[in-house]
mmCIF file of C-alpha atoms in Angstrom:
data_model
loop_
_atom_site.group_PDB
_atom_site.id
_atom_site.type_symbol
_atom_site.label_atom_id
_atom_site.label_comp_id
_atom_site.label_asym_id
_atom_site.label_seq_id
_atom_site.Cartn_x
_atom_site.Cartn_y
_atom_site.Cartn_z
ATOM 1 C CA MET L 23 -0.038 -0.004 -0.022
ATOM 2 C CA ARG L 24 1.299 3.394 -0.951
ATOM 3 C CA ILE L 25 -0.090 6.296 1.040
ATOM 4 C CA CYS L 26 0.269 9.980 0.190
ATOM 5 C CA PHE L 27 -0.304 12.448 3.120
ATOM 6 C CA VAL L 28 -1.161 15.752 1.610
ATOM 7 C CA GLY L 29 -1.507 19.140 3.129
ATOM 8 C CA GLU L 30 0.388 21.741 5.082
ATOM 9 C CA SER L 31 2.947 22.182 7.967
ATOM 10 C CA PHE L 32 1.091 19.928 10.248
ATOM 11 C CA VAL L 33 1.214 17.051 7.722
ATOM 12 C CA ASN L 34 4.948 17.821 7.320
ATOM 13 C CA GLY L 35 5.412 17.547 11.055
ATOM 14 C CA ALA L 36 7.035 20.974 11.356
ATOM 15 C CA GLY L 37 8.444 21.393 14.946
ATOM 16 C CA ASP L 38 8.791 17.606 15.617
ATOM 17 C CA PRO L 39 12.375 16.787 16.495
ATOM 18 C CA GLU L 40 11.689 13.160 15.676
ATOM 19 C CA CYS L 41 10.926 14.110 12.102
ATOM 20 C CA LEU L 42 7.997 11.873 11.969
ATOM 21 C CA GLY L 43 4.938 14.113 12.723
ATOM 22 C CA TRP L 44 1.646 12.307 13.155
ATOM 23 C CA ALA L 45 1.756 10.792 9.584
ATOM 24 C CA GLY L 46 5.100 9.154 10.082
ATOM 25 C CA ARG L 47 3.967 7.855 13.505
ATOM 26 C CA ILE L 48 0.827 6.258 12.278
ATOM 27 C CA CYS L 49 2.597 4.603 9.350
ATOM 28 C CA ALA L 50 5.489 3.329 11.546
ATOM 29 C CA GLN L 51 2.830 1.854 13.902
ATOM 30 C CA ALA L 52 1.112 0.149 10.893
ATOM 31 C CA CYS L 53 4.486 -1.168 9.725
ATOM 32 C CA HIS L 54 5.294 -2.495 13.254
ATOM 33 C CA LEU L 55 1.926 -4.396 13.030
ATOM 34 C CA GLY L 56 3.278 -6.096 9.924
ATOM 35 C CA HIS L 57 1.740 -3.963 7.064
ATOM 36 C CA ASP L 58 3.792 -3.070 4.059
ATOM 37 C CA ILE L 59 3.459 0.605 3.568
ATOM 38 C CA THR L 60 5.214 3.163 1.362
ATOM 39 C CA TYR L 61 4.941 6.494 3.145
ATOM 40 C CA TYR L 62 4.963 9.641 1.102
ATOM 41 C CA ASN L 63 4.812 12.940 3.049
ATOM 42 C CA LEU L 64 3.558 15.780 0.863
ATOM 43 C CA GLY L 65 2.914 18.295 3.536
ATOM 44 C CA VAL L 66 4.207 21.856 2.441
ATOM 45 C CA ARG L 67 4.616 24.663 5.036
ATOM 46 C CA GLY L 68 2.419 27.731 4.652
ATOM 47 C CA GLU L 69 0.216 26.343 1.816
ATOM 48 C CA THR L 70 -3.462 27.417 1.516
ATOM 49 C CA THR L 71 -6.130 25.421 0.033
ATOM 50 C CA THR L 72 -6.057 27.573 -3.127
ATOM 51 C CA GLU L 73 -2.428 26.675 -3.610
ATOM 52 C CA LEU L 74 -2.945 23.078 -2.725
ATOM 53 C CA LYS L 75 -5.737 22.700 -5.268
ATOM 54 C CA GLU L 76 -3.243 23.416 -7.980
ATOM 55 C CA ARG L 77 -0.481 21.132 -6.717
ATOM 56 C CA TRP L 78 -1.789 17.919 -5.189
ATOM 57 C CA GLN L 79 -2.895 15.959 -8.219
ATOM 58 C CA ARG L 80 0.450 16.212 -10.101
ATOM 59 C CA GLU L 81 2.564 15.215 -7.055
ATOM 60 C CA VAL L 82 0.065 12.304 -5.930
ATOM 61 C CA THR L 83 -0.400 10.722 -9.345
ATOM 62 C CA TYR L 84 3.395 10.746 -9.897
ATOM 63 C CA ARG L 85 3.782 8.700 -6.778
ATOM 64 C CA LEU L 86 0.732 6.436 -6.991
ATOM 65 C CA PRO L 87 0.843 4.706 -10.378
ATOM 66 C CA PRO L 88 -2.274 2.686 -11.107
ATOM 67 C CA GLU L 89 -0.670 -0.787 -10.640
ATOM 68 C CA HIS L 90 -0.112 -0.024 -6.901
ATOM 69 C CA ASN L 91 -2.595 0.177 -4.031
ATOM 70 C CA GLY L 92 -2.562 3.946 -3.784
ATOM 71 C CA ARG L 93 -4.372 5.898 -1.121
ATOM 72 C CA ILE L 94 -4.561 9.524 0.075
ATOM 73 C CA VAL L 95 -4.936 11.159 3.565
ATOM 74 C CA PHE L 96 -5.631 14.851 3.358
ATOM 75 C CA SER L 97 -5.197 17.451 6.191
ATOM 76 C CA PHE L 98 -5.271 21.139 5.491
ATOM 77 C CA GLY L 99 -6.968 24.456 6.242
ATOM 78 C CA VAL L 100 -5.153 26.294 9.028
ATOM 79 C CA ASN L 101 -3.291 28.529 6.678
ATOM 80 C CA ASP L 102 -6.534 29.655 5.108
ATOM 81 C CA THR L 103 -7.460 31.243 8.315
ATOM 82 C CA THR L 104 -4.374 33.249 8.898
ATOM 83 C CA ILE L 105 -4.814 37.108 8.713
ATOM 84 C CA GLU L 106 -2.922 39.029 6.049
ATOM 85 C CA ASN L 107 -3.675 42.577 5.204
ATOM 86 C CA GLY L 108 -6.686 42.628 7.363
ATOM 87 C CA LYS L 109 -8.434 39.529 6.039
ATOM 88 C CA THR L 110 -7.960 35.785 6.000
ATOM 89 C CA ARG L 111 -5.680 34.394 3.393
ATOM 90 C CA VAL L 112 -8.525 32.515 1.857
ATOM 91 C CA ALA L 113 -12.187 33.482 2.298
ATOM 92 C CA PHE L 114 -14.247 30.963 4.287
ATOM 93 C CA GLU L 115 -16.536 30.157 1.235
ATOM 94 C CA THR L 116 -13.489 29.701 -1.009
ATOM 95 C CA SER L 117 -11.842 27.285 1.418
ATOM 96 C CA LEU L 118 -15.098 25.121 1.337
ATOM 97 C CA GLU L 119 -15.119 25.340 -2.541
ATOM 98 C CA ASN L 120 -11.450 24.341 -2.748
ATOM 99 C CA THR L 121 -11.966 21.548 -0.384
ATOM 100 C CA ARG L 122 -15.011 20.180 -2.332
ATOM 101 C CA ASN L 123 -13.061 20.488 -5.620
ATOM 102 C CA ILE L 124 -9.959 18.544 -4.139
ATOM 103 C CA LEU L 125 -11.857 15.824 -2.469
ATOM 104 C CA LYS L 126 -14.250 15.181 -5.273
ATOM 105 C CA ILE L 127 -11.548 14.671 -7.817
ATOM 106 C CA ALA L 128 -9.326 12.698 -5.447
ATOM 107 C CA LYS L 129 -12.183 10.379 -4.429
ATOM 108 C CA GLN L 130 -12.728 9.282 -8.084
ATOM 109 C CA MET L 131 -8.964 8.288 -8.258
ATOM 110 C CA PHE L 132 -8.140 6.827 -4.787
ATOM 111 C CA PRO L 133 -9.563 5.887 -1.396
ATOM 112 C CA VAL L 134 -9.446 9.040 0.531
ATOM 113 C CA LEU L 135 -9.650 10.167 4.204
ATOM 114 C CA MET L 136 -9.552 13.620 5.732
ATOM 115 C CA VAL L 137 -8.060 14.470 8.986
ATOM 116 C CA GLY L 138 -9.412 17.870 10.335
ATOM 117 C CA THR L 139 -7.651 21.094 11.061
ATOM 118 C CA ALA L 140 -5.536 21.455 14.300
ATOM 119 C CA PRO L 141 -5.711 24.124 16.909
ATOM 120 C CA VAL L 142 -2.908 26.741 17.215
ATOM 121 C CA GLY L 143 -1.738 28.882 20.139
ATOM 122 C CA ASP L 144 -3.929 31.905 19.167
ATOM 123 C CA LEU L 145 -7.460 32.112 20.543
ATOM 124 C CA GLU L 146 -8.817 34.361 17.711
ATOM 125 C CA GLN L 147 -7.528 32.175 15.051
ATOM 126 C CA ASN L 148 -8.897 29.042 16.881
ATOM 127 C CA HIS L 149 -12.412 30.510 16.557
ATOM 128 C CA ARG L 150 -11.853 30.715 12.718
ATOM 129 C CA ILE L 151 -10.348 27.172 12.672
ATOM 130 C CA ALA L 152 -13.197 25.721 14.748
ATOM 131 C CA ARG L 153 -15.691 27.157 12.310
ATOM 132 C CA LEU L 154 -13.781 25.809 9.176
ATOM 133 C CA SER L 155 -13.362 22.469 10.730
ATOM 134 C CA ALA L 156 -17.110 22.167 11.461
ATOM 135 C CA ALA L 157 -17.777 23.221 7.782
ATOM 136 C CA PHE L 158 -15.294 20.723 6.472
ATOM 137 C CA ALA L 159 -17.054 17.965 8.299
ATOM 138 C CA SER L 160 -20.199 18.940 6.479
ATOM 139 C CA VAL L 161 -18.463 19.099 3.112
ATOM 140 C CA CYS L 162 -17.045 15.624 3.737
ATOM 141 C CA ASP L 163 -20.268 14.280 4.843
ATOM 142 C CA GLU L 164 -22.000 15.579 1.699
ATOM 143 C CA ILE L 165 -19.444 14.014 -0.652
ATOM 144 C CA ASP L 166 -18.940 10.914 1.475
ATOM 145 C CA VAL L 167 -15.336 11.258 2.588
ATOM 146 C CA PRO L 168 -14.602 10.215 6.166
ATOM 147 C CA TYR L 169 -13.629 13.301 8.355
ATOM 148 C CA LEU L 170 -11.879 13.164 11.676
ATOM 149 C CA ASP L 171 -12.478 16.098 13.979
ATOM 150 C CA ILE L 172 -9.075 16.674 15.670
ATOM 151 C CA PHE L 173 -9.769 20.308 16.736
ATOM 152 C CA THR L 174 -12.075 19.390 19.646
ATOM 153 C CA PRO L 175 -10.002 16.735 21.275
ATOM 154 C CA LEU L 176 -6.628 18.585 20.763
ATOM 155 C CA GLN L 177 -7.962 21.711 22.158
ATOM 156 C CA ALA L 178 -9.352 19.948 25.144
ATOM 157 C CA SER L 179 -6.121 17.857 25.999
ATOM 158 C CA ASP L 180 -3.653 20.851 26.521
ATOM 159 C CA VAL L 181 -0.619 18.849 25.313
ATOM 160 C CA TRP L 182 -0.896 20.095 21.806
ATOM 161 C CA ILE L 183 -1.616 23.687 22.534
ATOM 162 C CA ASN L 184 0.875 23.971 25.342
ATOM 163 C CA GLU L 185 3.688 22.652 23.194
ATOM 164 C CA ALA L 186 2.573 24.924 20.267
ATOM 165 C CA LYS L 187 2.665 28.002 22.569
ATOM 166 C CA ALA L 188 6.103 27.030 23.947
ATOM 167 C CA ASN L 189 7.396 26.386 20.451
ATOM 168 C CA ASP L 190 6.567 28.901 17.621
ATOM 169 C CA GLY L 191 2.902 29.518 18.569
ATOM 170 C CA ALA L 192 1.467 27.087 15.966
ATOM 171 C CA HIS L 193 3.468 23.779 15.794
ATOM 172 C CA PRO L 194 3.808 21.386 18.705
ATOM 173 C CA ARG L 195 6.788 19.115 19.284
ATOM 174 C CA ALA L 196 7.011 15.320 19.737
ATOM 175 C CA ALA L 197 4.243 14.934 22.477
ATOM 176 C CA GLY L 198 1.691 16.921 20.465
ATOM 177 C CA TYR L 199 2.224 14.955 17.395
ATOM 178 C CA ALA L 200 2.186 11.730 19.284
ATOM 179 C CA ALA L 201 -1.329 12.827 20.680
ATOM 180 C CA LEU L 202 -2.602 13.555 17.216
ATOM 181 C CA ALA L 203 -1.194 10.261 15.781
ATOM 182 C CA GLN L 204 -3.074 8.437 18.683
ATOM 183 C CA LEU L 205 -6.276 10.102 17.485
ATOM 184 C CA VAL L 206 -5.838 8.927 13.909
ATOM 185 C CA GLN L 207 -4.626 5.452 14.678
ATOM 186 C CA ASN L 208 -7.753 4.693 16.740
ATOM 187 C CA TRP L 209 -9.997 6.106 13.932
ATOM 188 C CA GLN L 210 -12.103 3.447 12.318
ATOM 189 C CA PRO L 211 -11.856 4.685 8.771
ATOM 190 C CA TRP L 212 -7.979 4.531 9.011
ATOM 191 C CA LEU L 213 -8.088 1.139 10.714
ATOM 192 C CA SER L 214 -10.424 -0.198 8.058
ATOM 193 C CA TRP L 215 -7.625 0.156 5.554
ATOM 194 C CA PHE L 216 -5.712 -2.573 7.286
ATOM 195 C CA THR L 217 -8.379 -5.194 7.792
ATOM 196 C CA MET P 250 16.975 25.665 7.531
ATOM 197 C CA ARG P 251 14.584 23.812 5.125
ATOM 198 C CA ILE P 252 16.212 20.766 3.429
ATOM 199 C CA CYS P 253 14.685 18.878 0.500
ATOM 200 C CA PHE P 254 16.094 15.218 0.045
ATOM 201 C CA VAL P 255 15.570 14.314 -3.597
ATOM 202 C CA GLY P 256 15.844 11.006 -5.265
ATOM 203 C CA GLU P 257 14.403 7.596 -5.474
ATOM 204 C CA SER P 258 13.294 4.793 -3.109
ATOM 205 C CA PHE P 259 16.329 4.825 -1.023
ATOM 206 C CA VAL P 260 15.671 8.444 -0.186
ATOM 207 C CA ASN P 261 12.058 7.581 0.562
ATOM 208 C CA GLY P 262 13.329 4.939 3.068
ATOM 209 C CA ALA P 263 11.291 2.199 1.410
ATOM 210 C CA GLY P 264 11.486 -1.018 3.589
ATOM 211 C CA ASP P 265 12.161 1.027 6.878
ATOM 212 C CA PRO P 266 9.532 0.085 9.330
ATOM 213 C CA GLU P 267 10.461 3.273 11.365
ATOM 214 C CA CYS P 268 9.405 5.333 8.330
ATOM 215 C CA LEU P 269 12.423 7.558 8.714
ATOM 216 C CA GLY P 270 15.055 6.170 6.224
ATOM 217 C CA TRP P 271 18.519 7.641 6.345
ATOM 218 C CA ALA P 272 17.225 11.163 5.567
ATOM 219 C CA GLY P 273 14.782 11.233 8.536
ATOM 220 C CA ARG P 274 17.494 9.786 10.847
ATOM 221 C CA ILE P 275 20.126 12.351 9.989
ATOM 222 C CA CYS P 276 17.536 15.318 10.288
ATOM 223 C CA ALA P 277 16.186 13.878 13.714
ATOM 224 C CA GLN P 278 19.853 13.598 14.876
ATOM 225 C CA ALA P 279 20.327 17.324 13.934
ATOM 226 C CA CYS P 280 17.171 18.382 15.590
ATOM 227 C CA HIS P 281 18.238 16.662 18.900
ATOM 228 C CA LEU P 282 21.491 18.542 18.693
ATOM 229 C CA GLY P 283 19.304 21.711 18.664
ATOM 230 C CA HIS P 284 19.152 22.703 15.030
ATOM 231 C CA ASP P 285 15.852 23.859 13.481
ATOM 232 C CA ILE P 286 15.247 21.942 10.423
ATOM 233 C CA THR P 287 12.227 21.510 8.235
ATOM 234 C CA TYR P 288 12.574 17.994 6.575
ATOM 235 C CA TYR P 289 11.089 17.560 3.171
ATOM 236 C CA ASN P 290 11.480 13.958 1.693
ATOM 237 C CA LEU P 291 11.061 13.956 -1.980
ATOM 238 C CA GLY P 292 12.113 10.422 -2.746
ATOM 239 C CA VAL P 293 9.908 8.624 -5.330
ATOM 240 C CA ARG P 294 10.105 4.867 -5.783
ATOM 241 C CA GLY P 295 11.318 3.552 -9.181
ATOM 242 C CA GLU P 296 12.366 6.999 -10.525
ATOM 243 C CA THR P 297 15.151 7.216 -13.005
ATOM 244 C CA THR P 298 17.467 10.199 -13.546
ATOM 245 C CA THR P 299 15.562 10.954 -16.701
ATOM 246 C CA GLU P 300 12.365 11.185 -14.919
ATOM 247 C CA LEU P 301 13.910 13.075 -11.901
ATOM 248 C CA LYS P 302 15.397 15.733 -14.318
ATOM 249 C CA GLU P 303 11.780 16.725 -15.229
ATOM 250 C CA ARG P 304 10.452 16.711 -11.712
ATOM 251 C CA TRP P 305 12.937 18.061 -9.010
ATOM 252 C CA GLN P 306 12.927 21.622 -9.870
ATOM 253 C CA ARG P 307 9.187 22.258 -9.615
ATOM 254 C CA GLU P 308 8.793 20.339 -6.316
ATOM 255 C CA VAL P 309 11.862 21.786 -4.669
ATOM 256 C CA THR P 310 11.381 25.456 -5.641
ATOM 257 C CA TYR P 311 7.707 25.070 -4.350
ATOM 258 C CA ARG P 312 9.049 24.025 -0.866
ATOM 259 C CA LEU P 313 11.990 26.390 -0.629
ATOM 260 C CA PRO P 314 10.925 29.996 -1.159
ATOM 261 C CA PRO P 315 13.855 32.466 -1.390
ATOM 262 C CA GLU P 316 13.166 33.884 2.000
ATOM 263 C CA HIS P 317 14.103 30.644 3.787
ATOM 264 C CA ASN P 318 17.432 29.041 4.201
ATOM 265 C CA GLY P 319 16.758 26.230 1.566
ATOM 266 C CA ARG P 320 19.175 23.410 0.731
ATOM 267 C CA ILE P 321 19.123 20.103 -1.225
ATOM 268 C CA VAL P 322 20.657 16.728 -0.678
ATOM 269 C CA PHE P 323 20.282 14.528 -3.874
ATOM 270 C CA SER P 324 20.697 10.719 -3.986
ATOM 271 C CA PHE P 325 19.720 8.736 -6.999
ATOM 272 C CA GLY P 326 20.868 6.422 -9.802
ATOM 273 C CA VAL P 327 20.228 2.784 -8.826
ATOM 274 C CA ASN P 328 17.032 2.633 -11.009
ATOM 275 C CA ASP P 329 18.965 3.711 -14.041
ATOM 276 C CA THR P 330 20.902 0.508 -13.750
ATOM 277 C CA THR P 331 17.891 -1.882 -13.734
ATOM 278 C CA ILE P 332 17.688 -4.166 -16.813
ATOM 279 C CA GLU P 333 14.343 -3.773 -18.693
ATOM 280 C CA ASN P 334 13.915 -5.534 -22.089
ATOM 281 C CA GLY P 335 17.514 -6.439 -22.360
ATOM 282 C CA LYS P 336 19.121 -3.122 -21.491
ATOM 283 C CA THR P 337 19.463 -0.707 -18.543
ATOM 284 C CA ARG P 338 16.551 1.588 -18.038
ATOM 285 C CA VAL P 339 18.883 4.566 -18.639
ATOM 286 C CA ALA P 340 22.027 4.385 -20.640
ATOM 287 C CA PHE P 341 25.268 4.963 -18.753
ATOM 288 C CA GLU P 342 26.275 8.180 -20.600
ATOM 289 C CA THR P 343 22.616 9.459 -20.322
ATOM 290 C CA SER P 344 22.682 8.948 -16.512
ATOM 291 C CA LEU P 345 25.850 11.134 -16.368
ATOM 292 C CA GLU P 346 24.379 13.831 -18.650
ATOM 293 C CA ASN P 347 21.126 13.914 -16.437
ATOM 294 C CA THR P 348 23.112 14.223 -13.312
ATOM 295 C CA ARG P 349 25.255 17.001 -14.640
ATOM 296 C CA ASN P 350 22.157 18.799 -15.832
ATOM 297 C CA ILE P 351 20.416 18.385 -12.484
ATOM 298 C CA LEU P 352 23.336 19.331 -10.240
ATOM 299 C CA LYS P 353 24.360 22.328 -12.367
ATOM 300 C CA ILE P 354 21.009 23.917 -12.157
ATOM 301 C CA ALA P 355 20.421 23.083 -8.514
ATOM 302 C CA LYS P 356 23.764 24.448 -7.559
ATOM 303 C CA GLN P 357 22.980 27.858 -8.948
ATOM 304 C CA MET P 358 19.913 28.053 -6.739
ATOM 305 C CA PHE P 359 20.741 26.296 -3.353
ATOM 306 C CA PRO P 360 23.654 24.675 -1.479
ATOM 307 C CA VAL P 361 23.754 21.196 -2.715
ATOM 308 C CA LEU P 362 25.106 17.809 -1.615
ATOM 309 C CA MET P 363 25.081 14.427 -3.262
ATOM 310 C CA VAL P 364 24.951 11.100 -1.399
ATOM 311 C CA GLY P 365 25.964 8.229 -3.767
ATOM 312 C CA THR P 366 24.211 5.149 -4.969
ATOM 313 C CA ALA P 367 23.540 2.216 -2.656
ATOM 314 C CA PRO P 368 24.271 -1.439 -3.296
ATOM 315 C CA VAL P 369 21.467 -3.881 -3.851
ATOM 316 C CA GLY P 370 21.263 -7.722 -3.315
ATOM 317 C CA ASP P 371 22.171 -8.582 -6.913
ATOM 318 C CA LEU P 372 25.774 -9.009 -7.870
ATOM 319 C CA GLU P 373 25.592 -8.057 -11.548
ATOM 320 C CA GLN P 374 23.440 -4.914 -10.720
ATOM 321 C CA ASN P 375 26.030 -3.963 -8.174
ATOM 322 C CA HIS P 376 28.749 -3.990 -10.849
ATOM 323 C CA ARG P 377 26.793 -1.489 -12.833
ATOM 324 C CA ILE P 378 25.974 0.497 -9.642
ATOM 325 C CA ALA P 379 29.689 0.639 -8.635
ATOM 326 C CA ARG P 380 30.574 1.904 -12.159
ATOM 327 C CA LEU P 381 27.903 4.588 -11.983
ATOM 328 C CA SER P 382 28.946 5.616 -8.474
ATOM 329 C CA ALA P 383 32.506 6.171 -9.530
ATOM 330 C CA ALA P 384 31.398 8.125 -12.545
ATOM 331 C CA PHE P 385 29.018 10.289 -10.482
ATOM 332 C CA ALA P 386 31.940 11.113 -8.160
ATOM 333 C CA SER P 387 33.931 12.437 -11.188
ATOM 334 C CA VAL P 388 30.930 14.423 -12.398
ATOM 335 C CA CYS P 389 30.503 16.081 -8.876
ATOM 336 C CA ASP P 390 34.220 16.663 -8.634
ATOM 337 C CA GLU P 391 34.139 18.434 -12.033
ATOM 338 C CA ILE P 392 31.196 20.779 -11.039
ATOM 339 C CA ASP P 393 32.254 21.099 -7.402
ATOM 340 C CA VAL P 394 29.429 19.293 -5.611
ATOM 341 C CA PRO P 395 30.503 17.254 -2.561
ATOM 342 C CA TYR P 396 29.864 13.529 -3.267
ATOM 343 C CA LEU P 397 29.806 10.785 -0.719
ATOM 344 C CA ASP P 398 30.613 7.290 -1.887
ATOM 345 C CA ILE P 399 28.170 4.988 0.063
ATOM 346 C CA PHE P 400 28.544 2.055 -2.168
ATOM 347 C CA THR P 401 32.000 0.951 -1.007
ATOM 348 C CA PRO P 402 31.325 1.086 2.819
ATOM 349 C CA LEU P 403 27.780 -0.420 2.634
ATOM 350 C CA GLN P 404 29.043 -3.224 0.413
ATOM 351 C CA ALA P 405 31.719 -3.990 2.877
ATOM 352 C CA SER P 406 29.654 -3.797 5.984
ATOM 353 C CA ASP P 407 27.076 -6.689 5.263
ATOM 354 C CA VAL P 408 24.258 -5.069 7.325
ATOM 355 C CA TRP P 409 22.758 -3.276 4.395
ATOM 356 C CA ILE P 410 23.107 -6.047 1.917
ATOM 357 C CA ASN P 411 21.977 -8.800 4.166
ATOM 358 C CA GLU P 412 18.879 -6.847 5.140
ATOM 359 C CA ALA P 413 18.200 -6.019 1.476
ATOM 360 C CA LYS P 414 18.422 -9.672 0.480
ATOM 361 C CA ALA P 415 16.169 -10.830 3.365
ATOM 362 C CA ASN P 416 13.686 -8.107 2.557
ATOM 363 C CA ASP P 417 12.818 -7.527 -1.187
ATOM 364 C CA GLY P 418 16.290 -7.854 -2.707
ATOM 365 C CA ALA P 419 17.004 -4.147 -2.933
ATOM 366 C CA HIS P 420 15.840 -2.185 0.207
ATOM 367 C CA PRO P 421 17.068 -2.752 3.742
ATOM 368 C CA ARG P 422 15.104 -2.350 6.915
ATOM 369 C CA ALA P 423 15.935 -0.257 9.962
ATOM 370 C CA ALA P 424 19.534 -1.339 10.704
ATOM 371 C CA GLY P 425 20.615 -0.792 7.005
ATOM 372 C CA TYR P 426 19.230 2.634 6.968
ATOM 373 C CA ALA P 427 20.809 3.511 10.289
ATOM 374 C CA ALA P 428 24.162 2.372 8.980
ATOM 375 C CA LEU P 429 23.695 4.726 5.981
ATOM 376 C CA ALA P 430 22.619 7.490 8.175
ATOM 377 C CA GLN P 431 25.835 7.048 10.164
ATOM 378 C CA LEU P 432 27.843 7.540 7.096
ATOM 379 C CA VAL P 433 26.181 10.772 6.223
ATOM 380 C CA GLN P 434 26.050 12.324 9.656
ATOM 381 C CA ASN P 435 29.878 11.749 9.916
ATOM 382 C CA TRP P 436 30.360 13.388 6.574
ATOM 383 C CA GLN P 437 32.185 16.727 6.775
ATOM 384 C CA PRO P 438 30.015 18.437 3.950
ATOM 385 C CA TRP P 439 26.856 17.632 5.807
ATOM 386 C CA LEU P 440 28.362 18.583 9.169
ATOM 387 C CA SER P 441 29.510 21.921 7.708
ATOM 388 C CA TRP P 442 25.960 22.997 7.140
ATOM 389 C CA PHE P 443 25.509 23.221 10.982
ATOM 390 C CA THR P 444 28.696 24.917 12.056
#
């Protein structure tokens, strides 16, 4: 099985001194359970959904030729909610349109999962992220892509946000990524890929 | 510092149940020494230098905007030496031309290192890889890119080749990648990026 993890800095694992992030951790766990996985990490720091929309398909299809068992896990959205010149980098409605566009195309090509948007150290941005995460859940429900809300549990647990605040304000370190990995590796749609 | 590791399956870390490969291991080690690294792994399984030549620049420049401290570590060549329909996938002279082309362009844009070609479990292919590795060393010398010969020490150590043979004939598992990581993290041109 070849899996592309596609999204932004949180997919890349920025801030994690283990250089695994949550994506590397859940693949390593699956490998240790005996599954044969090729792990492609396509997280790019700072990328918005408008930029991702133009990139993901070329990079993913290059890595997932049809003769292999290719799959995609997406996770993105936080950068859309960052304020630049008095407004968010991507308007709320555009984020949803981009997401619908990306997931609809991806779903026709590969099995697809979506892991939600993570909280950051900033309270106001977290309000925007929470709103986006809830709307992403609706989009995914509408087009039948499994969606994991990580915002709610990560905000409640403190590990993620305290590490993010102590680091660069947005990205946690090893314990935060391990906490997120735990959420994904207990998620039924992810587990179902291996049974 | 943002580092793109660019090449084939050995860069991706295929076969490593830790999902780090040698590239992840050397970045994690540097992070544990206190360096702030963003680790981008752009290894793609099965890719030849002819294919890489058409891909690397778009993916790398997308991840290394000029305002960040971007760097590239290349490692490729083994797939060029695979026999298909009675000849190597890429002719020897074309491999060298591709390599010259890739490194010359990359070097104008970023600090660049090249880690050599690894041995596999097959004796005949290893003859072709050894010849290519020696020629890559000359190309790198000619255009002033540091080149690390990994073929000679990995072939001598047994760890790499025994794991590769026991796995899929080409890719080692955790101990092999750890052995290669050790070679790179003791290499002066790599160390000089952090002093």
